[in-house]
C-alpha cells in the first residue's frame, strides 16, 4: 500500500513539495545539506547544494512535472538555468575550495529519449573543465525512497490507516493534528510501550517520517494550503525533537533534519506571502461566508506572517520584497483581528512582535495591555461576558458551540467546559506587561488577577512537550497569594528560562513559536516570555 | 453479514449518550450546578490555593453497565435501562464529590462533629462560622448551599427557628463579621512595592 502511495505522491508532486523529502533522503545518504531554499531567488540555478560523504560538492536543480514525461522540449526550455547550474560557482563557506563537483538535474517525471539526447548534446557542448550534468528521474527517486527503509514504514494496519486518513482529508481544511500525531508517533517510534531503538534506527526513522510527512501533506500541498503544510513540517520537526530527547540521540543528521523542516515551513509562509500579494482582494474569499471565520482566518494569517516577518528580520530575509510588502499588508490596528478564544492569543502575540519591530511608539505595549485587560474582563470567576475558551479548542469548535445547528451530532464538549475563573494565558500576559516596566498597570490588574486560576499543563518528561497531547503529566491550577510584590513579579517576568522544553526546540525560536501557534496549549508563560525576549526585545530595565 | 446501517447507528448512539448525560445531570440535582472544567492531558491536577496550600487531585473512574439493547427491547425499555445507568453513574459521581469535599474539609479543619445532634440554628451558625463567605458588588452575601441528609424531617427544626429574633440577631452579627473579613481580604489583593 505504502509503495503505491509513494508512487502516487511522487507522480502528483510539484518540485516545491518534493524538495523537503528529497533533502531528507540526501541526509539519510550521508550528505550535508548546505543550501536548500525555494522561497528565494534560485541560487544560480541551484536549488540544493550538498557535500557528499566523500567530500564531493553536489549541486541540484529540481523540476517538477506531476504525472508527466520530461521531453526534449522541456530540456531546451531550461537550458539557461542548467548552464548556470553547471558553470556557476558554489561559493559558500561550508564548501571546501577545490572540492570535486557533481551537477544533477532532478525530476519526478520519466526522462524521455529525446531529453536524453538533448542532455548528451548539452554535455558534449560544455567547455573543458566543467563537470557533466547528470539526471535523477522518477525511477531513481522511487528507488531512493524505498531504499530509505520500507521496513520501518507503518506496517500495522492501524498505522497505515493514519496515513490513509490524512490522505482522504479535504486539502482545503485545517491540518488534522491528531492524524499527523498518529502518523509521526508510529513512524518515529514514540508509542508509550516502544523499546529504545538504536541511534541508527532513530536516524532512519526520521528519514522515513520525512517522506511520509510529504505524502501525508499531499492533498494540502495540491490545494496550496500553506498554513496546513507549514504546520505539518512544524509537527515533523517537533516530533523529531521528541525522538531525539526521548532516546537521547544528538547528531548532525537529526539537527539537519529539523533545520530542513523549519526551512520548509518558512518556505510555505513565503509562498503564502506571494499568494496574498498576487490576489490582494480575493485571497481569503473562501472564508467570507461567516464573519467570525473570516476574521479568525485573517488573525491566523496575520499571526503566521508576523512570525515570518520577525524571524526573517532576525535571521536575514530570503526575499527582500516580502519585507516591504508585509509591512503594508499586516494590520497596524486590531480592528479586523478576532479574539475567538485563548487559542488565538499566540497569533495576536506574534502580531505585537511585528508591531514592536516596525513602530517606534507605545502601540505594541498598549496592545499587550489591552489583551491582558481582555483576559481579566472575560475569564474572571464573575465575568459577565462569555469567557475565552481554553486553548485546547480551535475556532471550528467555537463556531460549532455557538451555532449548534452546524453539526448537531458532534459532541460539543465546550458546553461542559467552564473557562470562567481560569486562564492558560493571563499569567503570561501579566508578565509581558511587567517586562515592559508597566508597574502601575500591573498594580491595577492585580486584584482581578488573584481571582483567576492560572492553568498550565506540565508534561511528565521533556520529550512529551514536543507531542501534541500526552497522558503523562499534571495540570497545574494555581491561585497566586492575594498580596504580591512588584519586585517578585518583575523578577519572574524577566526570567527567560524554559524548563521542560527540549534544547533543540528552544534553540530554534521560530520553531517554538510556530509550535505554540499550532498547539497553543504548549504556549506556557515561560515559553512566551522567552519568545518575547527574542522577538519583542529584552525586558525594560527599571 | 446483514446491513448494519452504520450512519443511523452512529446518530442514535449520539442521541443515547446525550440522553444519559442529561439524565445524569438531572439525578445530580444541585451538584450539576458545580462548574466543570475539562482536562485534556495527564491524569492529575495540582491545585495551589492563594494561601500556598497544595492538593493533588487524581481522576476517579465512573462506570455503569447493563443490557440495554436486546432482541426484545422496545424504545421504552431502552430509555428505562439508560436512565437506570445514569442514576448509577450519578450516585457514583456524587459519592466521589462528597468524599473529595470531606477530605478537603478534614484537612483544613473545617469539620464539626455534631455527635448525632439534630440540625438546629445553633449548629447551623457554628458550621457557617467556619466557612469563608464572599459578597457581591452590592454587598450581598453569597451564601453556600446547605446539603442535609435524612429528608425534610432533618431540617424541620432549623426551618422552625428561622424567624426567631435571637437566631436572626446571631445570623446578622455573623454576616457582619464575614463582611468585614471579606473586605479585609479584598483590600489585601494588591501588588505592593
XYZ file of C-alpha atoms in Angstrom:
735
model
C 0.000 0.000 0.000
C 2.723 2.393 1.035
C 4.657 1.782 -2.181
C 1.596 2.649 -4.248
C 1.011 5.741 -2.147
C 4.604 6.760 -2.640
C 4.280 6.462 -6.422
C 1.005 8.342 -6.408
C 2.504 11.113 -4.305
C 5.614 11.399 -6.460
C 3.561 11.492 -9.651
C 1.482 14.389 -8.368
C 4.183 16.364 -6.543
C 5.467 19.711 -7.671
C 9.145 20.461 -7.137
C 8.101 22.580 -4.160
C 6.527 19.671 -2.358
C 9.170 17.039 -3.075
C 12.133 19.262 -2.248
C 11.886 18.817 1.576
C 11.733 14.983 1.475
C 14.397 14.857 -1.231
C 16.716 16.800 1.095
C 15.873 14.361 3.886
C 16.776 11.454 1.553
C 20.127 13.089 0.851
C 20.686 13.465 4.595
C 19.924 9.775 5.025
C 22.593 9.003 2.419
C 25.122 10.902 4.496
C 25.088 14.218 2.630
C 25.499 17.521 4.438
C 22.910 19.948 3.046
C 24.475 23.402 2.887
C 21.769 25.136 0.862
C 18.110 24.422 0.289
C 15.735 27.168 -0.449
C 12.871 27.596 -2.848
C 11.486 30.774 -1.433
C 14.295 32.973 -2.568
C 15.735 33.635 -5.955
C 17.307 30.365 -7.072
C 20.954 30.492 -6.257
C 22.456 30.475 -9.774
C 20.399 27.506 -10.880
C 20.963 25.509 -7.704
C 18.013 24.599 -5.529
C 20.037 22.361 -3.257
C 23.745 22.165 -2.564
C 25.198 19.317 -0.510
C 28.560 17.899 0.403
C 28.563 14.123 -0.118
C 30.255 11.783 2.375
C 33.314 11.556 0.070
C 33.635 15.383 0.004
C 32.127 15.865 -3.456
C 30.059 19.022 -3.791
C 26.671 18.220 -5.328
C 24.534 20.916 -6.911
C 20.905 20.018 -7.660
C 18.194 21.654 -9.649
C 14.667 20.285 -9.146
C 11.996 20.246 -11.797
C 8.520 19.021 -11.015
C 6.304 17.622 -13.706
C 3.411 15.932 -11.974
C 2.384 12.763 -13.733
C 4.328 13.624 -16.809
C 7.238 12.956 -19.078
C 10.307 15.131 -19.312
C 10.663 15.828 -23.024
C 13.426 17.259 -25.159
C 11.394 20.448 -25.365
C 11.257 20.644 -21.567
C 15.020 20.252 -21.518
C 15.510 23.042 -24.050
C 13.227 25.372 -22.080
C 15.534 25.335 -19.047
C 18.875 25.375 -20.839
C 19.886 28.728 -19.353
C 19.234 27.516 -15.803
C 21.080 24.266 -16.466
C 24.050 26.164 -17.811
C 24.094 28.232 -14.613
C 23.861 25.059 -12.581
C 26.880 23.534 -14.287
C 29.086 26.578 -14.739
C 28.238 28.667 -11.695
C 30.483 28.577 -8.649
C 29.304 27.294 -5.302
C 30.794 29.934 -3.105
C 29.641 29.030 0.358
C 31.782 28.924 3.454
C 30.704 25.328 4.176
C 32.038 24.136 0.807
C 35.732 23.263 0.718
C 37.629 25.090 -2.043
C 38.702 22.858 -4.928
C 36.405 20.009 -3.922
C 35.220 17.681 -6.723
C 31.820 18.591 -8.119
C 28.650 16.928 -9.447
C 25.734 18.700 -11.131
C 22.390 16.959 -11.061
C 19.009 17.683 -12.603
C 16.245 16.040 -10.557
C 12.766 15.418 -11.898
C 9.816 13.324 -10.814
C 8.904 12.746 -14.460
C 10.030 9.985 -16.803
C 13.083 11.224 -18.727
C 12.250 10.667 -22.402
C 14.698 9.564 -25.060
C 14.628 12.971 -26.750
C 15.524 14.599 -23.457
C 18.353 12.100 -23.007
C 19.693 13.071 -26.443
C 19.458 16.751 -25.548
C 21.318 16.027 -22.319
C 24.042 14.242 -24.231
C 24.406 17.182 -26.629
C 24.436 19.591 -23.716
C 27.260 17.716 -22.012
C 29.282 17.428 -25.216
C 28.981 21.172 -25.755
C 30.291 22.081 -22.311
C 33.600 23.933 -22.226
C 36.505 21.946 -20.904
C 36.889 21.762 -17.140
C 33.186 21.618 -16.292
C 31.580 18.516 -14.847
C 28.829 16.892 -16.865
C 25.173 17.222 -15.972
C 23.585 14.093 -14.508
C 19.906 13.278 -14.178
C 17.875 11.694 -11.387
C 14.389 10.852 -12.641
C 11.205 9.322 -11.307
C 12.601 5.791 -11.073
C 15.714 6.930 -9.229
C 13.633 8.925 -6.735
C 11.343 5.975 -6.110
C 14.292 3.661 -5.545
C 15.875 6.133 -3.145
C 12.675 6.482 -1.157
C 12.227 2.715 -0.964
C 15.853 2.213 -0.028
C 15.280 4.532 2.940
C 13.664 1.712 4.728
C 10.271 0.466 3.744
C 10.619 -1.930 6.664
C 10.391 0.991 9.041
C 7.280 2.394 7.481
C 3.923 1.724 9.025
C 3.438 -1.976 8.693
C 0.478 -2.334 11.021
C -2.909 -1.665 9.537
C -3.657 0.971 12.166
C -0.506 2.887 11.264
C -1.206 2.725 7.554
C -4.679 3.976 8.413
C -3.142 7.102 9.951
C -1.587 7.890 6.596
C -4.690 6.972 4.612
C -6.865 9.115 6.882
C -4.588 12.069 6.220
C -4.801 11.423 2.516
C -8.596 11.438 2.496
C -8.783 14.729 4.414
C -10.041 17.633 2.352
C -6.887 19.547 1.480
C -8.698 22.852 1.978
C -9.336 22.135 5.654
C -7.124 22.731 8.676
C -4.441 20.133 9.267
C -5.880 17.345 11.466
C -3.282 17.361 14.240
C -4.413 14.032 15.701
C -3.875 12.269 12.373
C -0.416 13.792 11.947
C 0.307 12.785 15.530
C -0.713 9.178 14.822
C 1.492 9.033 11.733
C 4.565 10.586 13.349
C 4.202 8.710 16.628
C 4.198 5.331 14.904
C 6.899 6.179 12.370
C 9.275 7.702 14.900
C 8.634 5.003 17.499
C 7.185 7.324 20.123
C 4.488 4.956 21.347
C 4.221 4.516 25.118
C 5.443 0.922 25.001
C 8.209 1.489 22.440
C 11.588 0.000 23.239
C 14.720 2.070 22.866
C 15.872 1.847 19.256
C 19.494 2.074 18.163
C 20.777 5.518 17.199
C 20.971 4.430 13.569
C 17.390 3.237 13.714
C 16.282 6.648 15.039
C 18.045 8.340 12.121
C 16.420 6.030 9.583
C 13.026 6.540 11.159
C 13.481 10.298 10.875
C 14.189 9.976 7.152
C 11.175 7.720 6.677
C 8.992 10.108 8.664
C 10.075 12.961 6.406
C 8.935 11.093 3.288
C 5.690 10.033 4.965
C 5.079 13.615 6.095
C 5.363 14.745 2.488
C 2.954 12.039 1.364
C 0.564 12.853 4.215
C 0.570 16.535 3.288
C -0.108 15.750 -0.383
C -3.725 16.927 -0.517
C -2.863 20.126 1.347
C 0.077 20.833 -0.969
C -2.100 20.260 -4.006
C -4.594 22.807 -2.737
C -1.864 25.330 -1.909
C -2.981 25.231 1.744
C 0.242 26.792 3.003
C -0.640 27.064 6.671
C -1.607 23.394 6.844
C 1.639 22.321 5.145
C 3.688 24.669 7.357
C 2.032 23.159 10.427
C 2.793 19.674 9.100
C 6.508 20.415 8.837
C 6.474 22.122 12.238
C 4.982 18.961 13.718
C 7.547 16.791 11.947
C 10.355 18.942 13.393
C 8.971 18.937 16.951
C 8.390 15.175 16.833
C 11.997 14.693 15.717
C 12.957 16.826 18.759
C 10.792 14.468 20.839
C 12.536 11.379 19.436
C 15.961 12.935 19.972
C 15.105 13.871 23.565
C 13.403 10.585 24.405
C 16.139 8.344 23.013
C 18.962 10.711 23.860
C 20.237 10.940 20.286
C 22.017 14.062 19.199
C 23.894 14.306 15.948
C 24.269 16.432 12.852
C 21.812 14.359 10.799
C 18.950 14.926 13.201
C 19.865 18.588 13.544
C 19.830 18.951 9.749
C 16.502 17.111 9.518
C 14.961 19.605 11.949
C 16.509 22.599 10.193
C 15.298 21.441 6.781
C 11.774 21.051 8.123
C 11.941 24.557 9.605
C 13.109 25.811 6.218
C 10.188 24.002 4.543
C 7.741 25.696 6.942
C 9.292 29.103 6.250
C 9.046 28.401 2.517
C 5.300 27.836 2.894
C 4.967 31.208 4.635
C 6.915 32.809 1.806
C 4.511 31.258 -0.722
C 1.552 32.396 1.328
C 3.011 35.899 1.162
C 3.262 35.567 -2.612
C -0.332 34.400 -2.838
C -1.622 37.263 -0.711
C 0.414 39.710 -2.756
C -0.818 38.257 -6.026
C -4.507 38.259 -5.084
C -4.895 41.184 -2.667
C -8.686 41.377 -2.963
C -9.609 37.719 -3.076
C -7.028 35.636 -1.189
C -9.421 34.951 1.710
C -12.656 34.880 -0.296
C -13.466 31.308 0.734
C -13.949 32.437 4.357
C -16.336 35.311 3.726
C -19.435 33.269 4.468
C -19.128 33.852 8.227
C -17.658 36.988 9.824
C -16.085 35.140 12.755
C -14.448 32.601 10.475
C -13.273 35.320 8.095
C -11.742 37.356 10.937
C -10.285 34.254 12.594
C -8.525 33.306 9.349
C -7.274 36.862 8.936
C -5.946 36.727 12.518
C -4.275 33.395 11.827
C -2.634 34.667 8.652
C -1.590 37.843 10.461
C -0.009 35.786 13.254
C 1.912 33.449 10.943
C 3.092 36.171 8.574
C 4.085 38.350 11.531
C 6.192 35.452 12.753
C 7.669 35.073 9.254
C 8.467 38.794 9.294
C 10.184 38.900 12.693
C 12.089 35.671 12.027
C 13.304 36.969 8.657
C 14.275 40.225 10.305
C 16.246 38.253 12.900
C 17.965 35.758 10.636
C 18.022 37.541 7.293
C 15.448 37.967 4.552
C 15.270 35.239 1.907
C 13.193 37.569 -0.223
C 13.690 41.292 0.351
C 10.432 42.168 -1.465
C 8.449 40.458 1.273
C 9.738 42.832 3.934
C 8.105 45.887 2.396
C 5.026 44.094 1.164
C 4.219 42.626 4.579
C 4.786 45.970 6.260
C 1.915 47.319 4.222
C -0.226 44.158 4.356
C -0.087 43.339 8.064
C -2.574 45.437 10.039
C -1.490 48.338 12.198
C -4.590 48.097 14.385
C -6.673 45.290 15.808
C -9.903 46.154 14.028
C -10.018 43.063 11.807
C -8.461 40.658 14.282
C -10.642 38.173 16.165
C -10.089 37.099 19.747
C -12.249 33.976 19.435
C -10.606 32.048 22.276
C -7.335 31.656 24.125
C -6.095 29.622 21.160
C -5.826 32.859 19.152
C -3.510 34.549 21.643
C -0.173 33.257 20.265
C -1.232 34.699 16.884
C -2.012 38.048 18.466
C 1.271 37.977 20.330
C 3.241 37.378 17.113
C 1.484 40.427 15.693
C 2.676 42.556 18.664
C 6.223 41.365 17.886
C 5.777 42.646 14.341
C 4.436 45.977 15.639
C 7.343 46.273 18.046
C 9.785 45.765 15.173
C 8.114 48.280 12.901
C 6.767 51.001 15.169
C 8.847 53.111 17.488
C 5.987 54.028 19.815
C 3.941 52.612 22.676
C 1.368 50.975 20.399
C 2.656 47.388 20.753
C 2.840 47.792 24.526
C -0.721 49.092 24.566
C -1.828 46.008 22.634
C -0.310 43.795 25.331
C -2.131 45.820 27.982
C -5.399 45.502 26.019
C -5.003 41.737 25.744
C -4.346 41.454 29.477
C -7.410 43.604 30.180
C -9.499 41.437 27.837
C -8.461 38.265 29.660
C -9.212 39.755 33.080
C -12.557 41.033 31.849
C -13.686 37.774 30.263
C -12.152 34.995 32.338
C -12.697 36.226 35.900
C -14.964 33.994 38.024
C -17.793 36.549 37.945
C -17.248 37.864 34.431
C -20.425 38.979 32.718
C -19.020 38.272 29.252
C -18.527 34.917 27.558
C -15.132 33.684 28.747
C -12.431 32.930 26.216
C -12.405 29.171 25.761
C -9.264 27.251 26.711
C -6.543 26.934 24.051
C -7.464 23.278 23.517
C -10.394 24.483 21.363
C -9.896 25.715 17.817
C -12.097 28.172 16.002
C -14.212 25.464 14.348
C -15.160 24.056 17.755
C -16.039 27.546 18.987
C -18.254 28.048 15.932
C -19.900 24.659 16.410
C -20.641 25.609 20.002
C -22.119 28.962 19.029
C -24.082 27.542 16.103
C -25.363 24.154 17.327
C -27.175 23.501 14.049
C -23.855 23.297 12.172
C -23.178 19.700 13.161
C -25.786 18.634 15.688
C -24.437 15.123 16.170
C -20.895 16.086 17.007
C -20.080 16.348 20.656
C -19.967 19.908 21.976
C -17.509 19.432 24.832
C -17.250 23.200 25.191
C -20.786 23.159 26.607
C -19.483 21.146 29.561
C -16.224 23.043 29.999
C -16.211 26.231 32.030
C -13.494 28.709 31.195
C -14.738 31.327 33.694
C -12.388 31.623 36.650
C -9.368 30.142 34.884
C -6.936 31.008 32.118
C -3.927 29.452 30.421
C -2.623 32.874 29.330
C -3.361 35.563 31.920
C -0.099 34.936 33.795
C 1.906 35.183 30.578
C 0.292 38.476 29.610
C 0.748 39.968 33.084
C 4.410 39.013 32.789
C 4.710 40.543 29.315
C 3.215 43.795 30.603
C 5.535 43.676 33.629
C 8.515 43.087 31.291
C 7.620 46.406 29.672
C 8.012 48.027 33.089
C 4.281 48.889 33.376
C 4.182 48.670 37.153
C 1.050 50.782 37.588
C -0.870 48.707 35.039
C 0.132 45.530 36.858
C -0.971 47.007 40.172
C -4.357 47.899 38.700
C -4.718 44.421 37.240
C -3.581 42.562 40.346
C -6.877 42.289 42.328
C -8.693 40.656 39.386
C -5.586 38.624 38.542
C -5.659 36.994 42.009
C -9.198 35.747 41.397
C -8.239 33.716 38.330
C -6.754 30.222 38.463
C -3.618 30.134 36.331
C -3.678 26.902 34.383
C -0.801 25.143 32.693
C -0.037 21.578 31.695
C 3.324 20.198 32.759
C 4.321 17.019 30.866
C 5.978 14.303 32.941
C 9.100 14.224 30.746
C 10.685 16.794 28.452
C 10.133 14.884 25.233
C 6.393 14.878 25.877
C 6.353 18.666 25.490
C 7.008 18.059 21.787
C 3.958 15.864 21.166
C 0.549 17.433 20.824
C -1.038 15.685 23.811
C 0.166 13.243 26.403
C -1.452 11.171 29.096
C 1.510 11.638 31.404
C 1.802 14.866 33.319
C -0.031 17.216 35.624
C -2.325 20.105 35.008
C -1.443 22.930 37.364
C -4.176 25.235 38.577
C -2.840 27.991 40.772
C -4.284 30.984 42.583
C -1.486 33.386 43.495
C -1.288 34.882 47.020
C -3.616 37.855 47.465
C -0.753 40.199 48.209
C 2.171 40.266 45.824
C 5.357 42.276 45.484
C 6.264 44.132 42.314
C 9.916 43.129 42.685
C 8.962 39.434 42.724
C 6.616 39.791 39.762
C 9.184 41.709 37.753
C 11.909 39.166 38.528
C 9.635 36.351 37.399
C 8.644 38.302 34.281
C 12.288 38.802 33.293
C 13.125 35.136 33.658
C 13.618 33.589 30.205
C 14.300 30.013 31.300
C 12.114 27.394 29.662
C 12.167 24.362 31.934
C 10.574 21.396 30.268
C 11.362 22.500 26.706
C 13.977 20.281 24.997
C 17.066 22.194 23.922
C 16.742 21.585 20.132
C 13.335 23.268 20.287
C 14.465 26.155 22.491
C 17.450 26.720 20.217
C 15.038 27.427 17.327
C 12.730 30.269 18.384
C 10.848 30.188 15.084
C 10.051 26.516 15.522
C 8.993 27.024 19.136
C 6.762 29.968 18.194
C 5.274 28.065 15.246
C 4.634 25.100 17.552
C 2.941 27.457 20.043
C 0.658 28.624 17.228
C -0.001 25.050 16.122
C -0.648 23.748 19.666
C -1.465 26.887 21.697
C -1.794 24.845 24.898
C 2.002 24.455 24.763
C 2.425 28.261 24.861
C 3.163 28.411 28.573
C 4.107 31.647 30.316
C 7.784 30.565 30.308
C 7.669 29.868 26.562
C 6.008 33.210 25.783
C 8.460 35.155 27.970
C 11.370 33.504 26.175
C 9.907 34.089 22.715
C 9.035 37.687 23.544
C 12.580 38.216 24.736
C 13.740 37.008 21.321
C 11.235 38.760 19.092
C 9.865 41.664 21.135
C 13.071 42.609 22.878
C 14.609 42.386 26.333
C 12.725 43.425 29.437
C 12.544 47.095 30.361
C 15.453 47.814 32.671
C 13.868 49.689 35.564
C -23.446 -10.161 7.160
C -26.646 -8.182 7.317
C -26.684 -4.423 6.715
C -25.699 -2.596 9.906
C -26.766 0.925 8.931
C -23.642 2.462 10.493
C -24.651 6.094 9.934
C -28.047 5.587 11.578
C -26.353 3.676 14.399
C -23.838 6.478 14.952
C -26.638 9.057 15.083
C -28.660 7.004 17.565
C -25.573 6.352 19.614
C -25.085 10.111 19.893
C -28.732 10.575 20.938
C -28.472 7.880 23.623
C -25.265 9.376 25.023
C -26.901 12.803 25.193
C -29.885 11.265 26.962
C -27.644 9.596 29.543
C -25.712 12.817 30.043
C -28.904 14.788 30.690
C -30.271 12.123 32.997
C -27.041 12.133 34.998
C -27.363 15.925 35.334
C -30.974 15.581 36.470
C -30.106 12.967 39.088
C -27.159 15.001 40.341
C -29.506 17.851 41.272
C -27.665 20.810 42.776
C -24.302 19.097 42.176
C -24.834 19.553 38.446
C -24.635 23.307 39.050
C -20.969 22.982 40.019
C -18.819 24.352 37.231
C -16.962 21.636 35.405
C -13.572 22.047 33.784
C -12.316 19.520 31.242
C -8.747 18.278 31.409
C -7.278 17.320 28.036
C -3.941 15.856 29.107
C -2.454 13.975 32.031
C -4.296 12.224 34.805
C -3.894 14.618 37.697
C -4.443 18.249 38.654
C -2.289 20.066 41.174
C -4.292 22.815 42.858
C -2.415 25.642 44.532
C -4.543 27.940 46.656
C -3.903 31.587 47.465
C -2.629 30.611 50.927
C 0.011 28.423 49.283
C -1.587 25.111 50.243
C -1.479 22.428 47.571
C -3.548 19.452 46.702
C -3.107 16.730 44.129
C -6.425 15.727 42.625
C -6.455 12.486 40.676
C -9.057 11.090 38.324
C -11.864 8.841 39.559
C -13.287 6.326 37.144
C -17.074 6.243 36.991
C -18.754 3.471 35.056
C -22.021 1.623 34.855
C -23.145 -1.342 32.813
C -26.252 -3.226 31.827
C -28.011 -4.955 28.954
C -29.670 -2.121 27.100
C -30.182 -3.481 23.619
C -31.737 -6.944 23.253
C -33.825 -8.689 20.631
C -36.967 -7.873 22.614
C -36.155 -4.331 23.779
C -38.551 -1.529 22.975
C -37.750 2.154 22.954
C -39.324 2.421 26.428
C -37.194 -0.354 27.881
C -34.085 1.126 26.282
C -34.737 4.534 27.826
C -35.587 2.978 31.206
C -32.371 0.995 31.163
C -30.329 4.053 30.135
C -31.975 6.087 32.886
C -31.038 3.417 35.398
C -27.428 3.523 34.167
C -27.496 7.303 34.513
C -28.782 7.044 38.092
C -25.995 4.627 38.955
C -23.403 6.984 37.460
C -24.898 9.999 39.234
C -24.692 8.157 42.569
C -21.053 7.289 41.982
C -20.323 10.848 40.941
C -21.995 12.436 43.961
C -20.304 9.982 46.344
C -16.983 10.923 44.773
C -17.689 14.673 45.059
C -18.733 14.422 48.719
C -15.736 12.236 49.527
C -13.460 14.884 47.985
C -15.225 17.637 49.959
C -14.914 15.619 53.186
C -11.204 15.180 52.573
C -10.598 18.877 51.940
C -12.700 19.967 54.951
C -10.986 17.434 57.186
C -7.530 18.602 56.126
C -8.362 22.276 56.572
C -10.070 21.798 59.963
C -13.476 22.789 58.698
C -15.423 19.844 60.066
C -17.700 19.882 63.045
C -18.868 16.696 64.719
C -22.433 17.244 65.949
C -22.402 13.861 67.751
C -25.821 12.905 66.474
C -27.450 16.203 67.461
C -30.383 17.280 65.330
C -29.629 20.132 62.913
C -30.813 23.355 64.522
C -29.972 27.039 64.238
C -27.152 26.814 66.742
C -25.439 24.023 64.848
C -26.024 25.748 61.534
C -24.473 29.025 62.724
C -21.483 27.216 64.229
C -20.890 25.488 60.893
C -21.311 28.742 58.999
C -18.667 30.384 61.180
C -16.087 28.042 59.683
C -16.907 28.979 56.100
C -15.348 31.803 54.089
C -18.149 33.895 52.597
C -17.844 36.240 49.642
C -20.103 39.202 48.859
C -21.314 40.603 45.572
C -20.891 44.156 44.273
C -23.947 45.264 46.244
C -22.635 43.822 49.487
C -24.980 40.812 49.485
C -23.518 37.596 50.884
C -23.063 34.653 48.551
C -24.251 32.021 50.945
C -23.208 28.427 50.423
C -25.634 25.641 49.576
C -26.710 23.597 52.582
C -26.771 19.864 51.928
C -28.552 17.811 54.583
C -29.112 14.090 54.570
C -32.227 12.485 56.013
C -35.036 14.148 54.096
C -37.307 17.057 55.059
C -37.523 15.949 58.722
C -33.846 16.662 59.193
C -34.263 20.388 58.574
C -37.663 20.844 60.264
C -36.146 22.210 63.498
C -33.855 24.575 61.614
C -36.704 25.896 59.473
C -38.921 26.443 62.508
C -36.208 28.615 64.079
C -35.503 30.858 61.113
C -37.836 33.644 62.265
C -36.628 33.532 65.868
C -35.357 37.101 66.634
C -32.437 35.741 68.655
C -31.335 33.462 65.818
C -31.772 36.291 63.327
C -29.632 38.571 65.501
C -26.852 35.985 65.702
C -27.049 35.381 61.963
C -26.826 39.121 61.171
C -23.844 39.511 63.507
C -22.116 36.584 61.844
C -22.720 38.001 58.374
C -21.441 41.363 59.550
C -18.202 39.708 60.752
C -17.933 37.830 57.492
C -18.385 41.086 55.592
C -15.502 42.680 57.491
C -13.332 39.617 56.834
C -14.241 39.754 53.155
C -13.388 43.481 52.973
C -10.020 42.820 54.603
C -9.434 40.003 52.151
C -10.333 42.182 49.196
C -8.168 45.035 50.470
C -5.222 42.674 50.665
C -5.434 41.946 46.921
C -2.663 44.302 45.961
C 0.713 44.410 44.338
C 2.942 46.209 46.790
C 6.233 47.940 46.199
